Structures are given as C-alpha cells and as structure tokens.
C-alpha cells in the first residue's frame, strides 16, 4: 500500500498576492494543512504561533538565520571557518523559534565556500558544526536538514549535489540530520531525479518541488512529474513535500496541478 502525499505551502513563494500575515489563511482556504517558509525571524514567535493557530495550520520547516545579502554568511555559516560562534547563536535562535512554533524540521544553511580555503577545511567545519547542532536539536525533538543548491541560483554554495548532502549526513551519523531533497535543484544540476529519490531515500527527511527551467508549478516546464510522484508514493516514511515554486499565474489558479498529477 502506498503512502498518501502530503503537501505544505511555502509562504515565501506562494500566495504573494497578499501580505505575509494573510498568507496563512489563504493557504488554509486553498486546502493546505501545513506551511513552511525560510525566515520567521522578522516576526515574534507569538505572532506566528497565533497565525498558525487561527488558520489551523502546522509549521513544517524553517531555515536557520542568514546574514545580509553580499556579506559572509549570507547563505549560512555552517561551513564557514571562523564563524562558529555566529553559527551556534543562529542554531539556538532557530531552535527557539522551532520550539515556539512546534516545528519539527530546521533547514541548516550550509553557506558558500570562501575564496582561498580548501574544500577539506570547509567540509571539516561543516561536519563539526552539524554534529554539534544535531545534538542541540535532539534535546528539543527537532530534526535538521541540509540541502544541495544549484550554482546558477546560488553561486558557490557548498553543497551542489544530492550525493554530497547525503554523504555529509552519513558522516555525521545521527537520526537528527537528514537531506532536504529539492527536486528543482536536482534537475538543474544533475537530472535523473527519480533514481536519486530512490537511491537516497534513507537519508531524505523532506522534499521540495518546482519545475524547470523557470521554477514554476509542476507541469509548467520540462519535467515528467508522474514518475516523480509515483516514487514519492512508494517511499517508506511520511515526509512532507514543500511547494517551493514561483506561480506562473495567481497561486490559487495554479494549484490545479495537484489534481492533475493525483497529488491529492
């Protein structure tokens, strides 16, 4: 028996027709039971908790904080030697928010590789930081995920392939760290999404979807989605799938892909 698919709305990308605070109600009215978004930090946790409660939604995922654009750490500090104190502060902040929002997943942004530093040094820092962070997360019943991001969208990002992310998770070797498998980033960088979903399934905690090349809704680009969703149905655990795409029409009008591909 295959497991049903569970989709959460990414409120950074979807329902941008209305202000952020109104997107919770919009997501619930569109049939979503859960949401994710990268940065809760502009809002007090109590405000976000109230928005979730009033809309009847579950918070699935948040990211760790990042620095201002163009500065070191603007893609995260997990793999940034010399920024360990900042990284630990960011983890504590993310876990505080996760606890307040009853959010069980935190995406740890790995960062970009600084010029002049060897790959071994950067990855050594990444492994040490993630090992420490996973211990902190375990105390609150939170799990961490790391993501591979294509270099067209995020030049120099430390993790570019799904296999690199899985290798880091395997090296840290804890039940509290897994892979965030972004179908869009995988398709841009590597292709063969279905095989990678199948091969890396033991390490995958969360999935995000968007089509290529424009990062629109599934079905608006070049990808064949039926086998992707079929593979996700065959997966052994009840992970959520984040809708992290740029709607090509209004968000609500573009949601017909869920019925088209039998995703609901």
Short mmCIF file of C-alpha atoms in Angstrom, two decimals:
data_model
loop_
_atom_site.label_atom_id
_atom_site.label_comp_id
_atom_site.label_asym_id
_atom_site.label_seq_id
_atom_site.Cartn_x
_atom_site.Cartn_y
_atom_site.Cartn_z
CA UNK A 1 0.00 0.00 0.00
CA UNK A 2 1.45 3.37 -0.97
CA UNK A 3 1.50 6.32 1.42
CA UNK A 4 -0.56 9.42 0.60
CA UNK A 5 1.35 12.52 -0.40
CA UNK A 6 1.31 15.48 1.99
CA UNK A 7 1.98 18.97 0.62
CA UNK A 8 2.78 22.13 2.53
CA UNK A 9 2.66 25.64 1.09
CA UNK A 10 5.88 27.63 1.11
CA UNK A 11 4.69 31.10 2.15
CA UNK A 12 7.78 32.83 0.83
CA UNK A 13 6.83 31.73 -2.69
CA UNK A 14 3.09 31.12 -2.67
CA UNK A 15 0.17 33.48 -2.03
CA UNK A 16 2.36 36.53 -2.56
CA UNK A 17 -0.75 38.29 -3.88
CA UNK A 18 -1.46 39.14 -0.23
CA UNK A 19 0.75 40.33 2.67
CA UNK A 20 2.70 37.65 4.52
CA UNK A 21 0.39 37.65 7.54
CA UNK A 22 -2.60 36.93 5.27
CA UNK A 23 -0.95 34.01 3.51
CA UNK A 24 -1.71 31.61 6.36
CA UNK A 25 -5.45 31.99 5.89
CA UNK A 26 -5.05 31.90 2.10
CA UNK A 27 -3.14 28.61 2.33
CA UNK A 28 -5.76 27.07 4.60
CA UNK A 29 -8.59 28.20 2.31
CA UNK A 30 -6.76 26.61 -0.64
CA UNK A 31 -6.76 23.26 1.16
CA UNK A 32 -3.29 23.16 2.72
CA UNK A 33 -2.94 21.76 6.24
CA UNK A 34 0.65 22.87 6.71
CA UNK A 35 3.16 25.55 5.72
CA UNK A 36 6.88 26.21 5.52
CA UNK A 37 8.95 29.34 4.93
CA UNK A 38 12.60 30.24 5.16
CA UNK A 39 12.70 33.10 7.65
CA UNK A 40 10.35 33.53 10.61
CA UNK A 41 12.75 35.96 12.25
CA UNK A 42 11.14 39.29 11.28
CA UNK A 43 8.16 38.29 13.44
CA UNK A 44 7.89 37.48 17.15
CA UNK A 45 7.22 33.77 17.69
CA UNK A 46 3.93 34.53 19.45
CA UNK A 47 2.62 36.35 16.36
CA UNK A 48 3.44 33.45 14.07
CA UNK A 49 2.03 30.94 16.53
CA UNK A 50 -1.21 32.89 16.54
CA UNK A 51 -1.38 32.98 12.73
CA UNK A 52 -0.85 29.23 12.58
CA UNK A 53 -3.43 28.58 15.27
CA UNK A 54 -6.08 30.82 13.75
CA UNK A 55 -5.67 29.20 10.32
CA UNK A 56 -5.48 25.66 11.70
CA UNK A 57 -2.07 25.06 10.15
CA UNK A 58 1.03 23.10 11.15
CA UNK A 59 4.50 24.61 10.74
CA UNK A 60 6.70 22.04 8.97
CA UNK A 61 10.04 23.76 8.23
CA UNK A 62 12.04 26.91 8.85
CA UNK A 63 15.61 27.83 7.89
CA UNK A 64 18.46 28.96 10.09
CA UNK A 65 19.14 32.71 10.01
CA UNK A 66 21.40 34.17 7.33
CA UNK A 67 23.42 37.37 7.16
CA UNK A 68 22.57 40.35 4.96
CA UNK A 69 22.98 39.84 1.18
CA UNK A 70 26.56 40.19 -0.04
CA UNK A 71 28.15 39.61 3.34
CA UNK A 72 29.91 36.47 4.63
CA UNK A 73 27.25 34.14 5.87
CA UNK A 74 24.53 35.37 3.52
CA UNK A 75 23.96 31.72 2.57
CA UNK A 76 24.54 30.40 6.08
CA UNK A 77 27.54 29.81 8.32
CA UNK A 78 27.60 26.04 8.85
CA UNK A 79 30.62 25.62 6.58
CA UNK A 80 32.31 28.94 7.32
CA UNK A 81 35.57 28.55 9.30
CA UNK A 82 35.93 31.24 11.94
CA UNK A 83 32.19 31.81 12.25
CA UNK A 84 31.50 29.05 14.74
CA UNK A 85 30.23 31.44 17.41
CA UNK A 86 27.78 33.01 14.95
CA UNK A 87 26.68 29.57 13.80
CA UNK A 88 25.92 28.43 17.33
CA UNK A 89 23.95 31.58 18.02
CA UNK A 90 21.98 31.04 14.81
CA UNK A 91 21.21 27.44 15.75
CA UNK A 92 19.98 28.45 19.20
CA UNK A 93 17.77 31.11 17.65
CA UNK A 94 16.35 28.71 15.06
CA UNK A 95 15.64 26.06 17.69
CA UNK A 96 13.93 28.63 19.92
CA UNK A 97 11.61 29.51 17.04
CA UNK A 98 11.08 25.86 16.17
CA UNK A 99 10.05 25.13 19.73
CA UNK A 100 7.67 28.09 19.86
CA UNK A 101 6.05 27.11 16.55
CA UNK A 102 6.03 23.36 17.25
CA UNK A 103 8.11 22.96 14.08
CA UNK A 104 9.95 19.66 13.82
CA UNK A 105 12.36 20.48 10.94
CA UNK A 106 15.05 23.15 10.63
CA UNK A 107 16.97 23.61 7.38
CA UNK A 108 20.59 24.46 8.22
CA UNK A 109 22.02 26.71 5.51
CA UNK A 110 25.50 25.37 4.69
CA UNK A 111 26.95 28.55 3.17
CA UNK A 112 29.31 29.26 0.30
CA UNK A 113 32.95 28.26 0.14
CA UNK A 114 35.18 31.24 0.95
CA UNK A 115 37.90 32.06 -1.56
CA UNK A 116 41.30 30.69 -0.62
CA UNK A 117 40.07 27.97 1.72
CA UNK A 118 40.46 24.31 0.88
CA UNK A 119 37.48 22.05 0.42
CA UNK A 120 38.75 19.81 3.24
CA UNK A 121 38.85 22.68 5.72
CA UNK A 122 35.40 23.94 4.80
CA UNK A 123 33.82 20.49 4.93
CA UNK A 124 35.60 19.76 8.20
CA UNK A 125 33.97 22.85 9.67
CA UNK A 126 30.62 21.81 8.24
CA UNK A 127 30.80 18.35 9.80
CA UNK A 128 31.88 19.67 13.20
CA UNK A 129 29.14 22.31 13.24
CA UNK A 130 26.42 19.93 12.14
CA UNK A 131 27.44 17.32 14.71
CA UNK A 132 27.13 19.91 17.47
CA UNK A 133 23.88 21.31 16.06
CA UNK A 134 22.27 17.87 15.79
CA UNK A 135 22.95 17.29 19.49
CA UNK A 136 21.22 20.57 20.33
CA UNK A 137 18.28 19.76 18.08
CA UNK A 138 17.83 16.31 19.59
CA UNK A 139 17.24 17.85 23.01
CA UNK A 140 14.09 19.55 21.71
CA UNK A 141 12.89 16.74 19.48
CA UNK A 142 13.80 18.69 16.32
CA UNK A 143 15.49 17.27 13.24
CA UNK A 144 17.85 19.18 10.97
CA UNK A 145 18.14 19.01 7.19
CA UNK A 146 20.74 20.20 4.69
CA UNK A 147 20.15 20.96 1.03
CA UNK A 148 22.09 20.91 -2.23
CA UNK A 149 21.51 24.12 -4.24
CA UNK A 150 22.42 24.61 -7.88
CA UNK A 151 25.17 27.13 -8.60
CA UNK A 152 23.10 29.06 -11.09
CA UNK A 153 20.74 30.16 -8.35
CA UNK A 154 23.33 30.28 -5.57
CA UNK A 155 26.89 30.54 -6.94
CA UNK A 156 29.48 28.75 -4.87
CA UNK A 157 27.04 27.07 -2.50
CA UNK A 158 28.90 24.43 -0.55
CA UNK A 159 26.56 21.52 -1.33
CA UNK A 160 25.72 21.25 -5.03
CA UNK A 161 24.70 17.60 -5.49
CA UNK A 162 22.29 15.34 -3.66
CA UNK A 163 25.07 12.82 -3.12
CA UNK A 164 27.24 15.44 -1.38
CA UNK A 165 24.42 16.25 1.01
CA UNK A 166 23.77 12.57 1.70
CA UNK A 167 27.49 11.93 2.29
CA UNK A 168 27.58 14.68 4.91
CA UNK A 169 24.51 13.24 6.63
CA UNK A 170 26.06 9.78 6.60
CA UNK A 171 29.33 11.12 8.04
CA UNK A 172 27.60 12.93 10.90
CA UNK A 173 25.64 9.73 11.55
CA UNK A 174 22.71 10.82 13.70
CA UNK A 175 18.97 10.33 13.47
CA UNK A 176 18.58 14.10 13.81
CA UNK A 177 20.17 15.12 10.49
CA UNK A 178 18.84 14.35 7.03
CA UNK A 179 18.62 15.60 3.45
CA UNK A 180 16.21 18.20 2.12
CA UNK A 181 15.82 16.88 -1.43
CA UNK A 182 14.85 19.77 -3.70
CA UNK A 183 13.59 18.32 -6.99
CA UNK A 184 14.21 21.60 -8.85
CA UNK A 185 17.83 21.95 -7.75
CA UNK A 186 18.49 18.28 -8.52
CA UNK A 187 17.01 18.61 -12.01
CA UNK A 188 19.05 21.73 -12.79
CA UNK A 189 22.37 20.32 -11.59
CA UNK A 190 22.14 16.59 -12.13
CA UNK A 191 18.90 15.27 -13.64
CA UNK A 192 17.67 11.69 -13.14
CA UNK A 193 15.51 12.80 -10.23
CA UNK A 194 13.60 9.53 -9.81
CA UNK A 195 16.72 7.39 -9.47
CA UNK A 196 18.20 9.77 -6.93
CA UNK A 197 14.99 9.89 -4.91
CA UNK A 198 15.03 6.11 -4.81
CA UNK A 199 18.75 5.70 -4.06
CA UNK A 200 18.95 8.41 -1.41
CA UNK A 201 15.60 7.67 0.22
CA UNK A 202 17.10 6.52 3.55
CA UNK A 203 18.63 9.96 4.09
CA UNK A 204 15.74 12.14 2.90
CA UNK A 205 13.66 13.89 5.57
CA UNK A 206 11.91 16.50 3.40
CA UNK A 207 11.21 17.17 -0.29
CA UNK A 208 10.52 20.38 -2.21
CA UNK A 209 9.11 20.65 -5.73
CA UNK A 210 9.21 23.08 -8.67
CA UNK A 211 9.51 22.62 -12.43
CA UNK A 212 12.39 23.61 -14.70
CA UNK A 213 13.59 25.84 -16.20
CA UNK A 214 11.52 28.71 -14.73
CA UNK A 215 10.82 27.19 -11.29
CA UNK A 216 7.08 27.24 -11.87
CA UNK A 217 4.36 24.84 -10.78
CA UNK A 218 4.80 21.15 -11.58
CA UNK A 219 3.58 20.70 -15.14
CA UNK A 220 4.58 24.14 -16.41
CA UNK A 221 8.06 23.14 -17.58
CA UNK A 222 10.14 20.27 -18.87
CA UNK A 223 9.93 17.67 -16.12
CA UNK A 224 7.94 14.42 -16.18
CA UNK A 225 6.12 14.50 -12.86
CA UNK A 226 4.13 11.25 -12.89
CA UNK A 227 7.16 9.03 -12.13
CA UNK A 228 8.45 11.51 -9.54
CA UNK A 229 5.21 11.48 -7.59
CA UNK A 230 4.92 7.72 -8.01
CA UNK A 231 8.36 7.29 -6.47
CA UNK A 232 7.41 9.58 -3.60
CA UNK A 233 4.27 7.49 -3.01
CA UNK A 234 6.42 4.38 -2.74
CA UNK A 235 8.68 5.98 -0.14
CA UNK A 236 8.65 4.39 3.24
CA UNK A 237 8.07 7.37 5.54
CA UNK A 238 5.58 10.17 5.99
CA UNK A 239 7.66 13.18 5.00
CA UNK A 240 6.09 16.38 3.76
CA UNK A 241 6.57 17.89 0.30
CA UNK A 242 7.10 21.63 0.20
CA UNK A 243 5.62 23.63 -2.69
CA UNK A 244 8.56 25.97 -3.25
CA UNK A 245 7.87 27.38 -6.70
CA UNK A 246 7.13 30.67 -8.44
CA UNK A 247 3.48 30.58 -9.56
CA UNK A 248 3.06 31.31 -13.27
CA UNK A 249 -0.46 32.59 -12.60
CA UNK A 250 -2.13 33.50 -9.32
CA UNK A 251 -1.30 30.92 -6.66
CA UNK A 252 -4.86 29.63 -6.32
CA UNK A 253 -5.42 29.27 -10.07
CA UNK A 254 -2.14 27.40 -10.43
CA UNK A 255 -2.97 24.71 -7.87
CA UNK A 256 -4.77 22.51 -10.41
CA UNK A 257 -1.52 20.56 -10.81
CA UNK A 258 -2.31 18.81 -7.52
CA UNK A 259 -5.35 17.14 -9.07
CA UNK A 260 -3.75 16.70 -12.49
CA UNK A 261 -0.95 14.55 -11.13
CA UNK A 262 -3.06 12.83 -8.49
CA UNK A 263 -1.02 14.58 -5.84
CA UNK A 264 -4.02 14.89 -3.55
#
